[in-house]
CSV table of C-alpha atoms in Angstrom, one decimal:
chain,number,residue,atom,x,y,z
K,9,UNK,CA,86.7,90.6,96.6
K,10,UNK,CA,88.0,91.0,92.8
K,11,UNK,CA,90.4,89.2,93.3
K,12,UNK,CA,88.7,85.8,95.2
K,13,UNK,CA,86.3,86.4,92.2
K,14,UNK,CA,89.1,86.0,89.9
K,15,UNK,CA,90.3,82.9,91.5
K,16,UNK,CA,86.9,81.1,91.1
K,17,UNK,CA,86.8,82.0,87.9
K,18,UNK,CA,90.5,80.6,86.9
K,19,UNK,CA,89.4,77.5,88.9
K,20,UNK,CA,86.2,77.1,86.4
K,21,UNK,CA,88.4,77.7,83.7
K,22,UNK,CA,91.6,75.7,84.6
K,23,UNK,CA,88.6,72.8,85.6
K,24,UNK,CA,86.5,73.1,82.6
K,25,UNK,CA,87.5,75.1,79.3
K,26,UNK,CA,91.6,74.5,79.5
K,27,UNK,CA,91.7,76.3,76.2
K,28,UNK,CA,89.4,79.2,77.0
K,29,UNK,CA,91.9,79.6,80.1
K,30,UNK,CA,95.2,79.3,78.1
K,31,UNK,CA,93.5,81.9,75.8
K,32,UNK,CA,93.4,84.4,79.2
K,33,UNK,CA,96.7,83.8,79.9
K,34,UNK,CA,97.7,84.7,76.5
K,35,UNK,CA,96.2,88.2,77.2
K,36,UNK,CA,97.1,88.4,80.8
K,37,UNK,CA,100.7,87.6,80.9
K,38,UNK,CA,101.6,90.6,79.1
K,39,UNK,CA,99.0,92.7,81.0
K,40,UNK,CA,100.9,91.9,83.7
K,41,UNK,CA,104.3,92.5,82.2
K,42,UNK,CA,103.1,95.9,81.5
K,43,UNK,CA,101.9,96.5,85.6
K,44,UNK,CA,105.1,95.5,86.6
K,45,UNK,CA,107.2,97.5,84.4
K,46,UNK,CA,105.3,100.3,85.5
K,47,UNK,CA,105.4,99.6,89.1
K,48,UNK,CA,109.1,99.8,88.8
K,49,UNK,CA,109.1,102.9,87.1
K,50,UNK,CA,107.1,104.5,89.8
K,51,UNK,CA,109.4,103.4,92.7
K,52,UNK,CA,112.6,104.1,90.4
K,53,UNK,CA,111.0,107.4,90.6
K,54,UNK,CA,110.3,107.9,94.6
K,55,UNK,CA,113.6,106.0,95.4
K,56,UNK,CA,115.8,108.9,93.0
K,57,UNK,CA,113.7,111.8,95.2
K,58,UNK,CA,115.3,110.4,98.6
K,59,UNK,CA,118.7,112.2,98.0
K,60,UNK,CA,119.8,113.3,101.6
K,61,UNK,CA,118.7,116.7,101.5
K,62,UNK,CA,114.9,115.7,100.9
K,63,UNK,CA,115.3,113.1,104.0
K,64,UNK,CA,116.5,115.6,106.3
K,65,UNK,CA,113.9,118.1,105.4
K,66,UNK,CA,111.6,115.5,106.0
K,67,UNK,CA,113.0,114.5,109.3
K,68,UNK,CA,112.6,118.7,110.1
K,69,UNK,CA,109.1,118.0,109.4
K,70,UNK,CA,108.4,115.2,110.9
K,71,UNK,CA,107.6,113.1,107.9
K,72,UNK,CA,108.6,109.5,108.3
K,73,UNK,CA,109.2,107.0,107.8
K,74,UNK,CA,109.8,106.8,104.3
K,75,UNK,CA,109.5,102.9,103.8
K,76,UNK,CA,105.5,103.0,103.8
K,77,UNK,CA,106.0,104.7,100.4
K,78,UNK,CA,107.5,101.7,99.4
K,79,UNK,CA,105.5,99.0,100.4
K,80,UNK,CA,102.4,99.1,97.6
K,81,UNK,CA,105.3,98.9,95.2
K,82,UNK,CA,106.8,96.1,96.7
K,83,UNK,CA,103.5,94.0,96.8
K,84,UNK,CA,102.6,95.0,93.3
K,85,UNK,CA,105.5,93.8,91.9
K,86,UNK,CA,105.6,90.1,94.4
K,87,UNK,CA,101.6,90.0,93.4
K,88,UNK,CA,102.9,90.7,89.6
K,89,UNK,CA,105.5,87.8,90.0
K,90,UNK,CA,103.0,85.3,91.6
K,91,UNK,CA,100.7,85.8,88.8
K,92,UNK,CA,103.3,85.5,86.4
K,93,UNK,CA,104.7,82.1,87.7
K,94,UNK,CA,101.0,81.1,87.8
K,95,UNK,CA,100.2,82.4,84.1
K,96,UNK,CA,103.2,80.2,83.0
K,97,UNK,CA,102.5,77.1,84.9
K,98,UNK,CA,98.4,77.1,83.6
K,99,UNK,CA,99.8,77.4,80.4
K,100,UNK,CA,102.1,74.5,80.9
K,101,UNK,CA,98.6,72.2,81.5
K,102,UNK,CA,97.4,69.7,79.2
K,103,UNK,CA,94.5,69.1,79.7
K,104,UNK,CA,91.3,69.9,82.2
K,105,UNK,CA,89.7,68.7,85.2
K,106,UNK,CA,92.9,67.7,86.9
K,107,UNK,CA,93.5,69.0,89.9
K,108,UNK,CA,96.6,70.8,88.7
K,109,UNK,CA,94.9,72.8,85.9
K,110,UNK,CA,92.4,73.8,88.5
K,111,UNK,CA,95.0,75.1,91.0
K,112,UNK,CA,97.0,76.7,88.8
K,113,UNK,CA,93.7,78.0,86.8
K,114,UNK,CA,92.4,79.6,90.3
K,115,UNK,CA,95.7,80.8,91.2
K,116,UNK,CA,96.5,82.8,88.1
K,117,UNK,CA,93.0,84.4,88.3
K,118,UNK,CA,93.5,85.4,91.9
K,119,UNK,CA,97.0,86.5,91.6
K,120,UNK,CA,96.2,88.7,87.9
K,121,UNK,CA,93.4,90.4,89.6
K,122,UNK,CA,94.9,91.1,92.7
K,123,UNK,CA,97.4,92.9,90.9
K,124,UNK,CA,95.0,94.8,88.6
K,125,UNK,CA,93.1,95.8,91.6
K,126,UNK,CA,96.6,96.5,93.7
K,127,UNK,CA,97.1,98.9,90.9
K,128,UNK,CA,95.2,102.3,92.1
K,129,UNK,CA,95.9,102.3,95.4
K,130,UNK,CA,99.8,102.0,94.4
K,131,UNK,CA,99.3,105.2,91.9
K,132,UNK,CA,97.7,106.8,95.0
K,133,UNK,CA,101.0,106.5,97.2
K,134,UNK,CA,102.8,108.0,94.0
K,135,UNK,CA,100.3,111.0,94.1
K,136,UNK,CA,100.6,111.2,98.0
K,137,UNK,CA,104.6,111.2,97.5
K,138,UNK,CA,104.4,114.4,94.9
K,139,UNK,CA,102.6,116.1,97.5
K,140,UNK,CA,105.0,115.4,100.2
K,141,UNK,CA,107.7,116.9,97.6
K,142,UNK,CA,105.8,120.1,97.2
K,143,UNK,CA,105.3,120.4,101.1
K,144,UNK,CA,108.9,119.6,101.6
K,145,UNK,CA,109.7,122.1,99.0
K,146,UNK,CA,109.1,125.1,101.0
K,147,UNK,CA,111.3,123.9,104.3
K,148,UNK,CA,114.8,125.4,104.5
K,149,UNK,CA,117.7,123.3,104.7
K,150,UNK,CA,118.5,122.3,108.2
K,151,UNK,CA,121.7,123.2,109.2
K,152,UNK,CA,123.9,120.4,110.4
């Protein structure tokens, strides 16, 4: 809902008030920048944790699969991209009331806030990842 809410609002802008939207993109495209360098971060993190003895303890416990840990990074960082791309190409307009500064104005707000919202729930797979560490702390080895 933020997000579509976002989108209309980068519409109006793009549509009406060019400047007032290249203004946003001057603080969102870093904002972004930030999200995505953080996003990468956290899965740099998960992805050095699957070493072989962690997957096999997981397989003993029947943890798996271990891609759905990636796949909130993965759309944080295409979301991030999308918004980027967008971001640039409103700030490439002219002028307003086209129907370009409009798209690109709607697409920018959808894409920025999608990320922004996208953010928690990614954070919460991190936290749900350290807990399946601790619990596969205690399991022994298996034996091969």
């Amino acid at each position: 809902m933020l997000a579509l809410a976002g989108g209309a609002g980068g519409g109006w802008l793009g549509h009406d008030r060019i400047e007032e939207a290249h203004a946003a993109a001057r603080v969102a495209a870093p904002l972004i920048g930030i999200i995505i360098g953080a996003v990468v971060a956290a899965l740099a993190m998960i992805t050095r944790a699957l070493d072989t003895a962690f997957l096999k303890k997981a397989k003993a416990a029947g943890i798996t699969p271990m891609s759905k840990y990636f796949s909130p990074f993965i759309t944080i960082i295409t979301l991030g991209l999308l918004a980027g791309v967008s971001l640039l190409l409103l700030s490439a307009t002219k002028q307003c009331g086209n129907g370009w500064s409009t798209a690109f104005g709607a697409a920018a707000g959808l894409f920025t806030l999608w990320t922004l919202a996208g953010l928690l729930p990614a954070l919460g797979t991190l936290i749900q990842f350290t807990q399946l560490l601790e619990k596969t702390a205690g399991i022994p080895e298996p034996k091969e």
